[in-house]
Amino acid sequence: MRAVPENNTDPARAGASAAGEQPPSSRGGWWRRVTSVRAAGGPLAALVALVVLLALLSGDFLTTNNLLNVGVQAAVTAVLAFGMTFVIVSGGIDLSVGSIAGLSGIVTGWTATTAGVPMWLAVLAGMASGVLAGVVSGILVTAGRMPPFIATLAMLSVARGLALVIADGRPIPVDGWVATLGSGELFGFLPYPVLVLIAAAIATGLILRRTYAGRAMYAIGGNAEAARLSGIRVNRQQVLVYALSGLFAAVAGILLAARLASAQPEAGTGYELDAIAAVVIGGASLSGGVGTAVGTLIGALILAILRNGLNLLDVSAFWQQVVIGAVIAAAVLFDTLRRRRTGGKGAGPLRSPAVRKAAAAVLALLVVAAGWAIVDRQRGGGASGTRIALSLSTLNNPFFVDVREGAQDEADRLGVRLTVTDAGSDPSRQANDIQNAIARGVDAIVVNPVDSDAVVPSVQAANAAGIPVIALDRAPSGGVVVTTVASDNVEGGRLAARQLAELVGTGPVAVLEGKPGTSAARDRQAGFDEEITRHPGITVVASQPADFDRTKALDVMSNVLQSNPDIRGVFAANDEMALGAVKALGPRAGGQIKIVGFDGTPDGLAAVEAGTVNADVAQQPTVLGGDAMRLAVEATGDSEAADTSESGAVHSVPVRVVTARDN
């Protein structure tokens, strides 16, 4: 069959034929079928039901301030999801958008600070890096014949690695008008991130509705071979699709850096999953050929409202993950059932029993979560009394679980209501958690920053709201805090180096570093490096990150042993990594090879007592949590605490080296 020349081809007609439909009799008929709000009727109904439910359950939800807060929180995910819409509509997938967002933010920050170019040019460089990454993915898919899943998975790793290399694992401050973009407001009312979201939504709608490329996306997603035979240059259009995805990811990354006032090398980790979820919840089909800008916007808003509402209802951070995962599963299930029932003919989702079943399941989960929150609120003394918000950098670490337990015990003793949120090592999620706490009007906020620079805008927002802030474990680099309750991570690193040198005497040692880009990893490593140079008999032959994770430490330590079988000591920047090293070293752990851990968790101290870990730099996490809670309650009764212009003195909880003879 001879292909029809491209300029005589109607991709809409090709897509309709590929799907087994009669082509629309007019261009207007195609647009009504593809882009009408009715096509997003199911997600829109779910959004309305969710808003009504949360408005009934929380008096803080349906306020102007909180709704704008939801818009700000949805902005980054929505912009990423708009780019993902192009890819999914055309029948592909892009797993690299989160990493590209992080890379683009780093390129922008590095170009402006290190290279010294004007900020507007730095922003263009960041956007160009996103487009370039997208083009490379598109070429791998088309010319390289690689499945989109594999090609973009490779780009995910490459982009994240480049971000870490360029930034050297450290955040890069972002200031000027870009920082204003993240926290400023138009006319003192409408946040700039919401304006960016609106602009991205309009651009996506116009591309899908008013351009040849948009019509080609639907045709390729419906049937790529039919689109090719009808004259569409499929390869060229697919490269364009991934380039657009990269561009939107870059905009999201720059917006994220603006919101945090710093470009984080780990920014955007896992955001590709939220982007895919938003597109699918919005009614797009993972098989391609179906999807709208309106639906994607609704999907992103559903995710943001869910997280915001569950925060307002004080639902456990762990239950929040269950509910959000169930919503995503229900959306994918609905997509599968819809395609089975309609045979791909695009019947309105509101007419299908599948949507009613999915909506019922989602509402049931929300009711269960809300009921749990109400019971928990009643058990905690109701909405009256002092309310404290505790934002932890992660709960995927026994140390911070102990911090939470110490804080909860002290809150129970003092009779105050404590709400704990888990940032999941994501500075942006922590910013959302703190904004939600401000919207609830809590009496004080205790924050354990994921990153000292990224938390500054959130601390300043709490300052502006007159809410006293207590820093925990590490201090923010700006804003005003009543006090910082902390162990000295740098001093802890020095103590660890001193102890390891004493245990080993002379010889080669290895270091298991924490998660690149986190302040705890930087500070502990800095203290260790500073002190170990004073012991010339010690040689660090390997220093590799294991991300504060026991399993990764097991793998990294095993690899280090292959090239350095004669090491005599190991410093692990937390207890989880020390325990992973113990598994890798086997019978040599604590004997032939000395191990020094950091944190003083129950598992770490048990290993010290057992002799598999020789020493542990103990931070007393329960004391940290309890002291922070007590000081937060004191700050709520001090009328001057939130009005001071300078941060208070550090409240130190001493670290100490624990060995077997101390137990």
CSV table of C-alpha atoms in Angstrom, one decimal, residues 286-558:
chain,number,residue,atom,x,y,z
A,286,LEU,CA,-2.6,2.9,29.1
A,287,SER,CA,-3.2,1.3,25.7
A,288,GLY,CA,-3.1,4.7,24.0
A,289,GLY,CA,-5.5,6.7,21.9
A,290,VAL,CA,-7.5,8.1,24.8
A,291,GLY,CA,-6.8,11.0,27.1
A,292,THR,CA,-7.5,14.7,27.6
A,293,ALA,CA,-5.9,17.7,29.3
A,294,VAL,CA,-9.0,18.2,31.4
A,295,GLY,CA,-9.0,14.6,32.6
A,296,THR,CA,-5.3,14.8,33.5
A,297,LEU,CA,-5.9,18.0,35.4
A,298,ILE,CA,-8.8,16.4,37.3
A,299,GLY,CA,-6.5,13.3,38.1
A,300,ALA,CA,-3.8,15.5,39.5
A,301,LEU,CA,-6.3,17.4,41.6
A,302,ILE,CA,-7.7,14.2,42.9
A,303,LEU,CA,-4.3,13.1,44.1
A,304,ALA,CA,-3.5,16.4,45.7
A,305,ILE,CA,-6.9,16.7,47.4
A,306,LEU,CA,-6.6,13.2,48.7
A,307,ARG,CA,-3.2,13.9,50.3
A,308,ASN,CA,-4.4,17.2,51.6
A,309,GLY,CA,-7.6,15.9,53.0
A,310,LEU,CA,-6.0,12.9,54.7
A,311,ASN,CA,-3.5,15.2,56.3
A,312,LEU,CA,-6.4,17.4,57.6
A,313,LEU,CA,-8.1,14.4,58.9
A,314,ASP,CA,-5.0,13.3,60.8
A,315,VAL,CA,-4.9,9.9,58.9
A,316,SER,CA,-1.7,8.0,59.6
A,317,ALA,CA,1.0,8.5,56.9
A,318,PHE,CA,1.0,4.7,56.4
A,319,TRP,CA,-2.8,4.6,55.8
A,320,GLN,CA,-2.5,7.5,53.4
A,321,GLN,CA,-0.3,5.3,51.1
A,322,VAL,CA,-2.9,2.5,51.3
A,323,VAL,CA,-5.7,4.8,50.3
A,324,ILE,CA,-3.9,6.5,47.4
A,325,GLY,CA,-2.6,3.2,46.1
A,326,ALA,CA,-6.2,1.8,46.2
A,327,VAL,CA,-7.4,4.9,44.2
A,328,ILE,CA,-4.8,4.3,41.5
A,329,ALA,CA,-5.6,0.6,41.4
A,330,ALA,CA,-9.3,1.4,41.0
A,331,ALA,CA,-8.6,3.8,38.2
A,332,VAL,CA,-6.5,1.2,36.3
A,333,LEU,CA,-9.2,-1.4,36.9
A,334,PHE,CA,-11.8,0.9,35.6
A,335,ASP,CA,-9.7,1.5,32.4
A,336,THR,CA,-9.4,-2.2,31.9
A,337,LEU,CA,-13.1,-3.0,32.4
A,338,ARG,CA,-14.1,0.0,30.2
A,339,ARG,CA,-12.0,-1.3,27.3
A,340,ARG,CA,-13.4,-4.8,27.7
A,341,ARG,CA,-17.0,-3.7,27.9
A,342,THR,CA,-16.9,-1.1,25.1
A,343,GLY,CA,-14.5,-2.8,22.8
A,344,GLY,CA,-12.5,0.4,22.6
A,345,LYS,CA,-15.5,2.4,21.2
A,346,GLY,CA,-15.2,5.1,23.8
A,347,ALA,CA,-18.7,4.8,25.5
A,348,GLY,CA,-19.2,7.3,28.2
A,349,PRO,CA,-17.7,6.0,31.4
A,350,LEU,CA,-20.7,7.1,33.5
A,351,ARG,CA,-22.8,4.6,31.6
A,352,SER,CA,-20.6,1.6,32.5
A,353,PRO,CA,-21.3,-0.4,35.7
A,354,ALA,CA,-17.5,-0.5,36.1
A,355,VAL,CA,-17.2,3.1,37.0
A,356,ARG,CA,-19.9,2.8,39.7
A,357,LYS,CA,-18.1,-0.2,41.2
A,358,ALA,CA,-14.8,1.6,41.2
A,359,ALA,CA,-16.3,4.8,42.7
A,360,ALA,CA,-18.0,2.8,45.4
A,361,ALA,CA,-14.7,1.1,46.3
A,362,VAL,CA,-12.9,4.4,46.5
A,363,LEU,CA,-15.7,6.0,48.6
A,364,ALA,CA,-15.7,3.0,50.9
A,365,LEU,CA,-11.9,3.4,51.4
A,366,LEU,CA,-12.3,7.1,52.1
A,367,VAL,CA,-15.0,6.5,54.6
A,368,VAL,CA,-12.9,3.9,56.4
A,369,ALA,CA,-9.9,6.3,56.5
A,370,ALA,CA,-12.1,9.2,57.6
A,371,GLY,CA,-13.7,7.0,60.3
A,372,TRP,CA,-10.2,6.0,61.5
A,373,ALA,CA,-9.3,9.7,61.7
A,374,ILE,CA,-12.4,10.5,63.7
A,375,VAL,CA,-11.8,7.7,66.1
A,376,ASP,CA,-8.1,8.7,66.4
A,377,ARG,CA,-9.2,12.3,67.0
A,378,GLN,CA,-11.6,11.3,69.7
A,379,ARG,CA,-9.0,9.0,71.3
A,380,GLY,CA,-6.5,11.9,71.3
A,381,GLY,CA,-8.9,14.3,73.0
A,382,GLY,CA,-10.8,15.8,70.1
A,383,ALA,CA,-10.1,19.0,68.2
A,384,SER,CA,-9.8,21.1,71.4
A,385,GLY,CA,-6.6,21.8,73.3
A,386,THR,CA,-3.1,22.3,72.0
A,387,ARG,CA,-2.4,20.9,68.5
A,388,ILE,CA,1.2,20.1,67.5
A,389,ALA,CA,2.3,19.0,64.0
A,390,LEU,CA,5.5,16.9,63.7
A,391,SER,CA,6.9,16.6,60.2
A,392,LEU,CA,9.6,13.9,60.0
A,393,SER,CA,11.9,13.5,57.1
A,394,THR,CA,11.2,9.7,56.9
A,395,LEU,CA,9.6,6.9,58.9
A,396,ASN,CA,11.4,4.3,56.8
A,397,ASN,CA,14.2,4.3,59.4
A,398,PRO,CA,14.1,2.9,62.9
A,399,PHE,CA,15.8,6.0,64.3
A,400,PHE,CA,13.0,8.3,63.3
A,401,VAL,CA,10.4,5.7,64.4
A,402,ASP,CA,12.0,6.1,67.8
A,403,VAL,CA,11.9,9.9,67.5
A,404,ARG,CA,8.2,9.6,66.8
A,405,GLU,CA,7.6,7.3,69.8
A,406,GLY,CA,9.5,9.7,72.1
A,407,ALA,CA,7.4,12.7,70.8
A,408,GLN,CA,4.1,10.7,71.1
A,409,ASP,CA,4.9,9.6,74.7
A,410,GLU,CA,5.6,13.2,75.7
A,411,ALA,CA,2.5,14.5,73.9
A,412,ASP,CA,0.4,11.9,75.8
A,413,ARG,CA,2.0,12.9,79.1
A,414,LEU,CA,1.3,16.6,78.4
A,415,GLY,CA,-2.2,16.0,77.1
A,416,VAL,CA,-1.7,17.6,73.7
A,417,ARG,CA,-2.8,16.3,70.3
A,418,LEU,CA,0.1,15.4,68.0
A,419,THR,CA,-0.2,14.9,64.2
A,420,VAL,CA,2.8,13.1,62.6
A,421,THR,CA,3.5,13.2,58.9
A,422,ASP,CA,6.1,11.3,56.9
A,423,ALA,CA,7.9,13.3,54.1
A,424,GLY,CA,9.4,10.1,52.6
A,425,SER,CA,12.8,11.9,52.2
A,426,ASP,CA,11.1,14.2,49.7
A,427,PRO,CA,11.5,18.0,50.4
A,428,SER,CA,8.5,18.8,48.3
A,429,ARG,CA,6.2,16.5,50.2
A,430,GLN,CA,7.5,17.9,53.4
A,431,ALA,CA,6.6,21.4,52.1
A,432,ASN,CA,3.1,20.1,51.4
A,433,ASP,CA,2.8,18.6,54.9
A,434,ILE,CA,3.8,21.9,56.6
A,435,GLN,CA,1.5,23.9,54.4
A,436,ASN,CA,-1.4,21.6,55.4
A,437,ALA,CA,-0.4,22.1,59.1
A,438,ILE,CA,-0.6,25.8,58.6
A,439,ALA,CA,-4.0,25.5,56.9
A,440,ARG,CA,-5.2,23.5,59.9
A,441,GLY,CA,-4.1,26.3,62.2
A,442,VAL,CA,-1.9,24.2,64.5
A,443,ASP,CA,-0.4,25.8,67.6
A,444,ALA,CA,3.2,24.8,66.8
A,445,ILE,CA,5.2,22.9,64.2
A,446,VAL,CA,8.1,20.6,64.9
A,447,VAL,CA,10.1,19.9,61.7
A,448,ASN,CA,12.9,17.4,61.0
A,449,PRO,CA,14.1,18.8,57.7
A,450,VAL,CA,14.7,16.5,54.7
A,451,ASP,CA,17.1,19.3,53.6
A,452,SER,CA,18.1,22.4,55.5
A,453,ASP,CA,17.8,24.7,52.5
A,454,ALA,CA,14.6,23.3,51.0
A,455,VAL,CA,12.6,23.7,54.2
A,456,VAL,CA,13.3,27.4,54.5
A,457,PRO,CA,10.2,28.6,52.5
A,458,SER,CA,8.0,26.4,54.7
A,459,VAL,CA,9.5,27.8,57.9
A,460,GLN,CA,9.0,31.3,56.6
A,461,ALA,CA,5.4,30.5,55.8
A,462,ALA,CA,4.9,29.3,59.3
A,463,ASN,CA,6.6,32.5,60.6
A,464,ALA,CA,4.2,34.6,58.5
A,465,ALA,CA,1.3,32.7,60.0
A,466,GLY,CA,2.5,33.3,63.5
A,467,ILE,CA,3.1,29.7,64.3
A,468,PRO,CA,6.2,28.9,66.3
A,469,VAL,CA,8.6,26.4,64.7
A,470,ILE,CA,10.9,23.9,66.5
A,471,ALA,CA,13.6,22.3,64.4
A,472,LEU,CA,14.5,18.7,65.1
A,473,ASP,CA,17.8,16.9,64.5
A,474,ARG,CA,19.0,19.5,62.0
A,475,ALA,CA,18.4,23.3,61.6
A,476,PRO,CA,17.0,25.0,58.6
A,477,SER,CA,19.4,27.4,56.9
A,478,GLY,CA,16.9,30.3,57.0
A,479,GLY,CA,13.7,31.4,58.6
A,480,VAL,CA,13.1,31.7,62.4
A,481,VAL,CA,12.9,28.7,64.7
A,482,VAL,CA,12.3,28.9,68.5
A,483,THR,CA,15.1,26.4,69.0
A,484,THR,CA,16.8,23.5,67.3
A,485,VAL,CA,16.7,20.2,69.2
A,486,ALA,CA,19.6,18.3,67.8
A,487,SER,CA,22.6,16.0,68.1
A,488,ASP,CA,25.6,17.3,66.3
A,489,ASN,CA,26.0,15.1,63.2
A,490,VAL,CA,29.4,16.6,62.3
A,491,GLU,CA,30.7,15.9,65.9
A,492,GLY,CA,29.2,12.5,65.6
A,493,GLY,CA,31.2,11.9,62.5
A,494,ARG,CA,34.3,13.0,64.2
A,495,LEU,CA,33.6,10.6,67.1
A,496,ALA,CA,33.1,7.7,64.7
A,497,ALA,CA,36.4,8.4,63.0
A,498,ARG,CA,38.2,8.6,66.3
A,499,GLN,CA,36.7,5.3,67.5
A,500,LEU,CA,37.4,3.5,64.2
A,501,ALA,CA,41.0,4.7,64.3
A,502,GLU,CA,41.3,3.4,67.9
A,503,LEU,CA,39.8,0.0,67.0
A,504,VAL,CA,41.8,-0.5,63.8
A,505,GLY,CA,45.1,1.2,64.6
A,506,THR,CA,46.4,1.2,61.0
A,507,GLY,CA,45.2,-0.2,57.7
A,508,PRO,CA,42.5,0.2,55.0
A,509,VAL,CA,38.9,1.0,55.9
A,510,ALA,CA,35.7,1.5,54.0
A,511,VAL,CA,32.9,4.0,54.4
A,512,LEU,CA,29.2,3.4,53.7
A,513,GLU,CA,27.7,6.8,53.0
A,514,GLY,CA,24.1,7.9,53.5
A,515,LYS,CA,21.7,9.1,50.8
A,516,PRO,CA,23.4,11.5,48.5
A,517,GLY,CA,22.1,15.0,48.8
A,518,THR,CA,20.7,14.7,52.3
A,519,SER,CA,22.2,17.0,55.0
A,520,ALA,CA,22.6,14.1,57.5
A,521,ALA,CA,24.8,12.2,55.1
A,522,ARG,CA,26.8,15.3,54.3
A,523,ASP,CA,27.4,16.4,57.9
A,524,ARG,CA,28.3,12.9,59.1
A,525,GLN,CA,30.7,12.4,56.2
A,526,ALA,CA,32.2,15.8,56.7
A,527,GLY,CA,32.9,15.1,60.4
A,528,PHE,CA,34.4,11.7,59.6
A,529,ASP,CA,36.6,13.0,56.8
A,530,GLU,CA,37.9,15.9,58.9
A,531,GLU,CA,38.9,13.6,61.8
A,532,ILE,CA,40.2,10.6,59.8
A,533,THR,CA,42.9,12.8,58.2
A,534,ARG,CA,44.4,13.2,61.6
A,535,HIS,CA,45.2,9.5,61.7
A,536,PRO,CA,47.8,8.9,58.9
A,537,GLY,CA,47.9,5.2,59.6
A,538,ILE,CA,44.3,4.9,58.3
A,539,THR,CA,43.6,4.8,54.6
A,540,VAL,CA,40.0,5.1,53.2
A,541,VAL,CA,40.1,2.7,50.2
A,542,ALA,CA,36.4,2.8,49.4
A,543,SER,CA,33.6,5.3,50.2
A,544,GLN,CA,30.3,4.5,48.5
A,545,PRO,CA,26.6,5.5,49.2
A,546,ALA,CA,24.2,2.9,50.4
A,547,ASP,CA,21.3,5.4,51.0
A,548,PHE,CA,20.8,4.6,54.7
A,549,ASP,CA,19.3,1.3,53.6
A,550,ARG,CA,20.2,-2.1,55.0
A,551,THR,CA,19.7,-4.1,51.8
A,552,LYS,CA,21.7,-1.6,49.7
A,553,ALA,CA,24.5,-1.7,52.3
A,554,LEU,CA,24.6,-5.5,52.1
A,555,ASP,CA,25.1,-5.3,48.3
A,556,VAL,CA,27.6,-2.3,48.4
A,557,MET,CA,29.7,-4.0,51.2
A,558,SER,CA,29.8,-7.2,49.2
